[in-house]
Amino acid sequence: MAQEVKKTKKAPTAKAKTAKKESILSEMTITPKKRILVAASECAPFFQTGGLADVIGSLPIALQAQGEYDVRVVCPLYQGMKSELRETLTFVESFNVPLSWRNLYCGIFKTVKDGVVYYFIDNEYYFKRGGFYGYYDDGERFAFFAKAILEMMPHLDFIPDVLHCNDWQTALCPVYLKTNYGARPEFGNIKTVFTIHNIEYQGKYDDSIMEDVFGIDKSYTEMLDYDGCINLMKGAIVTADRVSTVSPTYANEICDRYFAHGLEHIVKENAYKLSGILNGINVVSYNPETDPALFANYSVCAQENKAICKAELQKMLNLPVKNVPMIGLITRLAAHKGIDLIKCVGEEIMQEDLQFVLLGTGEREYEAFFTDLASKYPGKMVAITAFNQDMARKIYSASDLYLMPSKSEPCGLSQMIACRYGSVPIVRETGGLYDSIQPFTEKGGNGYTFARYNAHDMLYVIKMAVNEYKENPEIFKEHRTAAMSSDFSWGRSATTYADLYRSLI
Ligand code: GLC
């Protein structure tokens, strides 16, 4: 047995004792997390009209999970939140918000979901309406929203290090921080990020709105004025500390006239603070292995049940139950989604041995086109002019191919969801479609693509995909497996946002 060596211990001095105590205390002191407030006009699952809500409903969760930041979200309290969500809200407090000569009630409600705190701004006059947007006073409604966000911060004792605003509805936040709130010390350290989800929607108003509604002094007109009117998106691009958009390719595209809807000069002038970060999707919610909306569940390793999803949807939609390729299309029926290409060659697509299912609403002209095509080709074409999450998921799971011929696409989420559900995308190479879908080659790939905005180029690729499905089922299955194996989770992009915030704080 080893002999124990006895050491004579000296009693610690008072100085050493204090030093030790201090070092223990400093180890115990946890540095408070930096605070991020994400502001947007919609957020899934509470309120949703489009992809913006998906992003606001999933990015903050991914960021929070990384542990570096305390991430919270703020959005208006519209009418019509599902009762099971509404029941989770608690009232926090109320105060008044000044908006030019108006003095307006503002209530704050709160809920916590997936580890993230969500605040809802309540003012029934502005937000308790049939829809979210499209009212004569949208400028005033979202000016109120922007001001309420800033006024809320000291009330909640949550002054963020970074205020992350999204699209024109929150564009006035960075503007107010440089104007009306510029001299208030409690707001002095807030940095701002402004994310453009679609540059087409800018929030343009007559000059008279500046003082009478926004309450911003005329001396700041230059900050917001563009091309003869007040342009909120311009104001945010100019005043935000960083500007981002939802894919690297779209970040380049919006420097160009073809994509920028008039704002190319402003974007180019501010290109030094612009970056493009590709969106992800919520891979927990969009998971064919567990999705309760599907007729049967399946996964990349066990794809057999996908055939059940297809057969059941065929029955449900009165389509013949047979093994022909099914093309899915779930979209807002707007011009930039490339619907004109389908209009051009719709008849030719119908000559192929396939089935085509559309789900979407939008411009009357496009709705009428699809409804007519469906009545002319029953048994081949189904047009559901509505929007329904449950049906969308059934279509993603049942279809073999997913068409997305967008003229421009800042990011696009449908192509990612389609991949996950094994509906192989056919996309035009633009914006986020270009960044997320690589054409099949010997080296890999996860979709079919075409470059030019041309109906026959699209038709050629559709025919190629349909042919592959029928003539080379083994290859098609490999392609489907490749699409399903694409990683569209938020991990990497959330890290890039985290880096962006860190560069500011
Ligand atoms: C907008 C864009 C779409 C993007 C979404 C989320 O809806 O049009 O491309 O995916 O925002 O960023």
XYZ file of C-alpha atoms and ligand atoms in Angstrom:
517
model
C 0.000 0.000 0.000
C 1.345 3.411 -0.860
C 2.270 5.445 2.096
C 0.179 8.606 2.465
C 2.281 11.718 2.533
C 0.999 14.113 5.111
C 1.197 17.762 4.168
C 1.132 20.445 6.732
C -1.660 22.818 5.769
C -1.338 26.526 6.372
C -4.532 28.357 7.338
C -5.635 30.595 4.388
C -5.159 34.293 4.834
C -8.155 36.663 4.846
C -7.079 37.998 1.441
C -6.995 34.506 -0.076
C -10.434 33.778 1.405
C -11.963 36.852 -0.259
C -10.338 36.038 -3.600
C -11.736 32.505 -3.494
C -15.212 33.785 -2.590
C -15.098 36.232 -5.489
C -14.043 33.605 -7.975
C -16.869 31.252 -6.848
C -19.343 34.107 -7.152
C -18.153 35.050 -10.616
C -18.468 31.428 -11.731
C -22.048 31.479 -10.444
C -22.967 34.684 -12.231
C -24.723 33.724 -15.437
C -24.337 36.258 -18.194
C -27.892 37.204 -19.208
C -28.798 36.055 -22.690
C -28.934 38.693 -25.394
C -32.476 39.577 -26.299
C -34.030 39.264 -29.731
C -37.525 40.480 -30.542
C -38.913 39.226 -33.854
C -41.743 41.398 -35.194
C -44.041 40.352 -38.019
C -47.604 40.709 -39.221
C -48.307 36.958 -39.104
C -47.036 33.906 -37.310
C -47.983 30.240 -37.614
C -49.868 28.540 -36.069
C -51.676 31.602 -34.708
C -52.294 33.609 -37.871
C -51.260 32.678 -41.401
C -51.836 33.761 -44.969
C -48.485 32.752 -46.477
C -44.869 31.667 -46.102
C -43.989 34.595 -43.826
C -46.064 33.002 -41.058
C -44.220 29.687 -41.484
C -40.879 31.426 -41.051
C -41.955 33.446 -38.013
C -43.485 30.291 -36.559
C -40.307 28.246 -36.885
C -37.097 30.345 -37.019
C -37.490 31.751 -33.455
C -37.964 28.217 -32.089
C -34.771 27.068 -33.812
C -32.867 30.131 -32.575
C -34.122 29.726 -29.023
C -33.118 26.065 -29.050
C -29.534 27.053 -29.849
C -29.414 28.585 -26.366
C -27.535 31.803 -27.092
C -30.464 34.211 -27.214
C -33.738 34.940 -25.452
C -35.958 35.105 -28.546
C -39.498 36.470 -28.400
C -42.049 37.204 -31.111
C -44.642 39.960 -31.483
C -47.584 39.996 -33.867
C -51.047 41.639 -34.035
C -53.998 40.001 -32.324
C -56.355 39.551 -35.258
C -59.727 37.939 -35.089
C -60.097 34.199 -35.526
C -57.294 32.531 -33.585
C -58.232 28.858 -33.104
C -59.908 28.452 -29.730
C -57.374 25.929 -28.418
C -54.617 28.510 -28.995
C -56.704 31.463 -27.836
C -57.305 29.689 -24.531
C -53.565 29.708 -23.812
C -53.308 33.522 -23.991
C -52.923 35.555 -20.824
C -53.461 39.291 -20.539
C -50.248 41.109 -19.615
C -51.168 44.782 -19.483
C -52.538 47.725 -21.403
C -51.370 51.257 -22.125
C -51.970 54.008 -24.652
C -50.015 54.485 -27.861
C -49.705 57.963 -29.387
C -49.991 58.031 -33.185
C -49.841 61.612 -34.444
C -52.927 63.274 -32.845
C -54.433 59.908 -31.877
C -54.153 58.281 -28.496
C -54.910 54.598 -28.885
C -55.629 51.664 -26.629
C -53.077 48.874 -26.790
C -53.453 45.610 -24.897
C -50.702 42.977 -24.667
C -51.467 39.287 -24.506
C -48.900 36.564 -24.177
C -48.433 32.844 -24.594
C -45.463 30.472 -24.536
C -45.094 27.777 -27.158
C -42.159 25.469 -27.870
C -40.049 27.506 -25.475
C -40.709 30.839 -27.213
C -42.692 33.775 -25.762
C -45.248 35.252 -28.192
C -46.771 38.675 -27.582
C -49.960 39.789 -29.296
C -50.899 43.429 -29.772
C -54.579 44.004 -29.164
C -56.626 46.839 -30.589
C -59.990 45.661 -31.838
C -60.599 48.706 -34.015
C -57.493 47.951 -36.091
C -57.235 44.182 -35.954
C -60.639 42.664 -35.294
C -61.621 42.469 -38.962
C -62.458 39.731 -41.474
C -58.894 39.515 -42.882
C -55.384 40.676 -42.091
C -54.662 43.025 -44.985
C -56.298 44.907 -47.805
C -58.058 47.690 -45.870
C -58.130 51.377 -46.799
C -56.261 52.185 -43.581
C -53.536 49.495 -43.668
C -50.889 52.234 -43.446
C -52.423 53.473 -40.200
C -53.017 49.962 -38.823
C -49.410 48.915 -39.252
C -48.031 52.287 -38.129
C -49.951 51.635 -34.921
C -48.482 48.123 -34.795
C -44.917 49.431 -35.232
C -45.378 52.074 -32.543
C -47.067 49.638 -30.193
C -44.047 47.306 -30.506
C -41.701 50.083 -29.381
C -44.015 51.357 -26.627
C -44.457 47.801 -25.351
C -40.755 47.302 -24.640
C -40.348 49.415 -21.462
C -43.751 48.249 -20.206
C -42.629 44.626 -20.403
C -39.113 45.443 -19.280
C -37.908 43.722 -22.433
C -35.680 46.069 -24.400
C -34.180 43.839 -27.080
C -30.573 43.969 -28.217
C -31.846 43.236 -31.718
C -35.267 44.038 -33.103
C -35.777 41.809 -36.141
C -38.494 43.235 -38.412
C -40.082 41.486 -41.368
C -41.661 42.992 -44.482
C -43.338 46.371 -44.904
C -45.833 45.923 -42.075
C -43.019 46.315 -39.541
C -40.874 48.638 -41.657
C -41.719 51.659 -39.514
C -39.953 50.210 -36.445
C -36.401 51.027 -37.601
C -37.692 54.323 -39.002
C -39.245 55.354 -35.658
C -36.033 54.380 -33.862
C -34.179 56.917 -36.031
C -36.875 59.604 -35.782
C -39.438 59.909 -32.976
C -37.581 57.584 -30.560
C -34.058 58.650 -31.532
C -33.581 60.843 -28.473
C -34.955 58.388 -25.895
C -32.005 56.747 -24.120
C -33.804 53.490 -23.304
C -34.042 52.782 -27.044
C -30.524 53.941 -27.832
C -28.852 50.511 -27.997
C -31.417 48.620 -30.023
C -30.002 47.337 -33.314
C -32.328 46.465 -36.151
C -32.479 43.769 -38.813
C -35.022 44.114 -41.600
C -35.868 41.003 -43.615
C -37.464 41.281 -47.035
C -39.696 38.270 -47.711
C -40.999 39.739 -50.945
C -39.920 43.070 -52.393
C -43.097 43.319 -54.454
C -45.120 44.466 -51.448
C -43.613 47.751 -50.276
C -46.312 49.726 -48.450
C -46.668 52.818 -50.612
C -48.708 55.849 -49.523
C -49.435 59.447 -50.287
C -47.119 62.036 -48.700
C -49.870 63.312 -46.420
C -49.614 60.153 -44.311
C -46.235 61.210 -42.828
C -47.426 63.747 -40.270
C -51.121 63.087 -39.971
C -50.891 59.324 -39.487
C -47.298 58.309 -38.780
C -46.666 61.418 -36.690
C -43.201 61.754 -38.256
C -41.934 65.270 -38.775
C -41.793 66.465 -42.396
C -38.067 67.088 -42.048
C -37.638 63.311 -42.324
C -39.501 63.048 -45.625
C -36.348 62.131 -47.518
C -35.966 58.997 -45.391
C -39.247 57.560 -46.650
C -39.950 59.340 -49.887
C -39.334 57.390 -53.091
C -40.565 57.842 -56.601
C -43.175 60.405 -55.626
C -44.670 58.623 -52.643
C -43.979 57.393 -49.135
C -42.447 53.936 -49.388
C -42.196 52.020 -46.128
C -39.897 49.299 -47.408
C -37.466 51.935 -48.642
C -37.543 53.574 -45.205
C -36.631 50.290 -43.533
C -33.852 49.450 -45.984
C -32.303 52.864 -45.387
C -32.648 52.930 -41.592
C -32.094 49.297 -40.511
C -28.631 48.299 -39.337
C -28.750 45.129 -41.445
C -31.033 44.086 -44.274
C -31.540 40.471 -45.167
C -33.628 38.523 -47.566
C -34.673 34.913 -47.661
C -32.173 33.386 -50.098
C -28.698 34.320 -51.366
C -29.831 34.324 -55.010
C -32.765 36.653 -54.280
C -30.327 38.985 -52.479
C -28.485 39.321 -55.794
C -31.641 39.452 -57.869
C -33.151 42.424 -56.024
C -30.225 44.585 -57.124
C -31.710 44.178 -60.583
C -34.619 46.058 -62.117
C -36.377 42.879 -63.273
C -36.876 41.723 -59.685
C -36.773 44.861 -57.538
C -40.131 46.443 -58.386
C -38.523 49.869 -58.588
C -36.321 49.616 -55.490
C -33.100 48.468 -57.210
C -31.302 51.777 -56.617
C -32.062 51.740 -52.913
C -31.060 48.080 -52.631
C -27.809 48.682 -54.485
C -26.947 51.730 -52.353
C -27.444 49.600 -49.251
C -25.898 46.402 -50.600
C -23.063 46.723 -48.061
C -25.477 45.683 -45.297
C -27.514 43.173 -47.304
C -27.315 39.392 -47.012
C -29.394 36.430 -48.163
C -30.185 33.599 -45.751
C -32.154 30.629 -47.045
C -35.267 29.767 -45.031
C -35.800 26.351 -43.523
C -39.017 24.514 -42.726
C -40.397 23.090 -39.517
C -39.328 19.475 -40.013
C -41.235 18.338 -36.936
C -44.551 19.621 -38.227
C -43.826 18.650 -41.837
C -42.930 15.032 -41.272
C -44.599 12.319 -43.385
C -43.687 9.788 -40.709
C -45.943 11.397 -38.113
C -48.218 13.857 -39.955
C -51.784 13.100 -38.772
C -53.295 14.723 -41.887
C -52.024 11.908 -44.125
C -54.032 8.822 -45.080
C -50.981 6.744 -44.166
C -47.542 7.566 -42.821
C -44.249 6.772 -44.474
C -40.608 7.778 -44.397
C -37.587 7.904 -46.651
C -36.647 4.394 -45.485
C -40.154 2.958 -45.858
C -41.896 4.689 -48.752
C -44.526 2.032 -49.571
C -47.407 3.804 -47.799
C -47.036 6.796 -50.077
C -49.009 4.746 -52.601
C -51.897 4.543 -50.101
C -51.842 8.356 -49.751
C -52.162 8.643 -53.517
C -54.924 6.056 -53.932
C -56.969 7.547 -51.085
C -56.656 11.072 -52.452
C -57.640 9.839 -55.920
C -60.796 8.332 -54.376
C -61.503 11.465 -52.380
C -61.185 13.695 -55.468
C -63.021 11.332 -57.828
C -59.929 10.647 -59.888
C -59.403 7.180 -61.363
C -57.340 5.099 -58.934
C -54.431 4.172 -61.162
C -50.683 4.334 -61.387
C -50.111 7.519 -63.371
C -47.849 10.336 -62.208
C -49.719 12.895 -60.137
C -48.540 16.514 -60.265
C -49.370 18.702 -57.268
C -49.524 22.509 -57.215
C -50.325 24.395 -54.021
C -50.005 28.114 -54.436
C -51.357 31.597 -54.228
C -52.670 32.255 -57.723
C -50.554 35.344 -58.392
C -48.544 36.307 -61.459
C -45.115 35.948 -59.839
C -45.885 32.280 -59.135
C -45.530 31.652 -62.869
C -49.144 30.661 -63.473
C -49.004 32.263 -66.929
C -46.647 29.505 -68.068
C -49.197 26.869 -67.060
C -51.930 28.872 -68.784
C -49.871 28.848 -71.946
C -49.387 25.082 -72.156
C -52.238 23.799 -69.972
C -53.850 21.967 -72.882
C -50.562 20.343 -73.828
C -49.964 19.189 -70.247
C -53.403 17.579 -70.303
C -52.407 15.502 -73.357
C -49.929 13.598 -71.148
C -50.920 10.506 -69.209
C -51.004 12.127 -65.751
C -53.195 13.625 -63.069
C -52.923 17.222 -61.884
C -54.228 18.565 -58.575
C -54.285 22.294 -57.834
C -55.021 23.837 -54.441
C -55.006 27.612 -54.213
C -56.830 30.894 -54.383
C -55.992 34.257 -55.830
C -56.552 36.204 -58.995
C -59.941 35.516 -60.551
C -58.467 35.012 -64.029
C -56.248 32.170 -62.800
C -58.954 30.565 -60.695
C -61.223 30.560 -63.760
C -58.493 29.040 -65.937
C -57.959 26.076 -63.609
C -61.682 25.562 -62.982
C -62.305 25.480 -66.743
C -59.434 23.073 -67.342
C -60.786 20.786 -64.604
C -64.271 20.755 -66.103
C -62.811 19.995 -69.528
C -60.574 17.173 -68.240
C -62.441 15.439 -65.414
C -60.503 12.423 -64.271
C -57.232 14.197 -65.008
C -57.406 17.627 -63.489
C -58.831 18.727 -60.136
C -58.915 22.409 -59.147
C -59.675 23.240 -55.525
C -59.893 27.010 -55.317
C -59.547 27.260 -51.556
C -56.792 27.040 -49.027
C -56.749 24.298 -46.484
C -53.689 23.038 -44.570
C -55.095 19.542 -44.214
C -55.723 19.184 -47.952
C -52.307 20.722 -48.720
C -50.579 18.006 -46.706
C -52.650 15.313 -48.398
C -51.582 16.632 -51.804
C -47.897 16.833 -50.861
C -48.035 13.204 -49.725
C -50.105 11.866 -52.634
C -48.358 13.572 -55.528
C -45.274 12.275 -57.345
C -44.210 15.602 -58.802
C -44.604 19.135 -57.533
C -44.726 22.043 -59.966
C -43.322 25.469 -59.023
C -42.587 27.519 -62.151
C -42.248 30.889 -60.354
C -41.295 33.995 -62.275
C -39.600 35.194 -59.099
C -39.391 33.425 -55.748
C -37.662 35.051 -52.777
C -37.309 31.666 -51.120
C -40.320 29.399 -51.480
C -41.142 26.802 -48.887
C -43.427 24.493 -50.889
C -40.546 22.970 -52.842
C -38.909 22.053 -49.536
C -42.089 20.564 -48.087
C -42.663 18.692 -51.364
C -39.167 17.171 -51.135
C -39.808 16.063 -47.592
C -43.035 14.318 -48.638
C -41.405 12.688 -51.660
C -43.114 14.801 -54.293
C -40.203 15.539 -56.601
C -40.120 19.268 -57.427
C -40.105 20.735 -60.929
C -38.937 24.326 -60.464
C -37.730 27.330 -62.358
C -34.216 28.349 -61.421
C -34.870 31.600 -59.595
C -34.315 32.958 -56.068
C -34.666 30.372 -53.340
C -35.741 27.722 -55.856
C -32.308 27.964 -57.427
C -30.646 27.777 -54.015
C -32.631 24.793 -52.721
C -33.227 22.537 -55.753
C -30.337 21.156 -57.785
C -31.083 19.411 -61.068
C -30.503 15.657 -61.251
C -27.136 14.744 -62.743
C -24.788 11.792 -62.231
C -23.424 13.720 -59.258
C -26.734 14.023 -57.450
C -29.544 16.554 -57.370
C -32.991 16.717 -55.793
C -35.356 17.965 -58.497
C -36.102 18.840 -62.107
C -35.309 22.408 -63.104
C -35.520 24.786 -66.049
C -33.820 28.140 -66.380
C -35.711 30.427 -68.757
C -39.154 31.808 -67.983
C -40.603 30.010 -70.954
C -43.698 27.787 -71.111
C -42.214 25.240 -73.496
C -39.032 24.909 -71.457
C -41.292 24.076 -68.524
C -43.335 21.660 -70.615
C -40.192 19.899 -71.787
C -39.109 19.241 -68.184
C -42.615 18.117 -67.153
C -42.602 15.613 -70.020
C -39.142 14.440 -69.053
C -40.223 13.838 -65.435
C -43.465 12.110 -66.428
C -41.536 9.914 -68.822
C -38.998 9.007 -66.168
C -41.812 8.034 -63.792
C -43.292 5.679 -66.375
C -40.276 4.334 -68.225
C -37.616 4.254 -65.503
C -39.419 3.636 -62.217
C -36.207 2.568 -60.480
C -34.466 5.812 -61.408
C -37.544 7.789 -60.444
C -37.527 6.092 -57.045
C -33.874 7.040 -56.613
C -34.789 10.615 -57.436
C -37.612 10.572 -54.926
C -35.276 9.210 -52.266
C -32.777 11.969 -53.057
C -35.493 14.629 -52.761
C -36.692 13.176 -49.455
C -33.150 13.112 -48.121
C -32.602 16.862 -48.639
C -31.964 18.677 -45.376
C -34.228 21.708 -45.071
C -34.227 21.943 -41.286
C -33.554 25.367 -39.776
C -30.235 24.428 -38.114
C -27.766 25.995 -40.529
C -29.835 29.090 -41.324
C -30.622 29.736 -37.655
C -26.860 29.712 -37.012
C -26.397 32.262 -39.798
C -29.058 34.519 -38.229
C -27.341 34.059 -34.865
C -24.066 35.217 -36.479
C -25.844 38.193 -38.023
C -27.228 39.261 -34.625
C -23.819 38.732 -33.009
C -22.197 40.997 -35.593
C -24.487 43.775 -34.366
C -24.425 43.401 -30.610
C -42.855 35.246 -49.185
C -42.111 34.841 -50.440
C -41.696 33.366 -50.411
C -40.966 33.069 -49.094
C -41.818 33.494 -47.909
C -41.128 33.277 -46.576
O -44.102 34.658 -49.154
O -42.883 35.099 -51.597
O -40.842 33.060 -51.482
O -40.687 31.692 -49.009
O -42.131 34.872 -48.005
O -39.912 33.968 -46.495
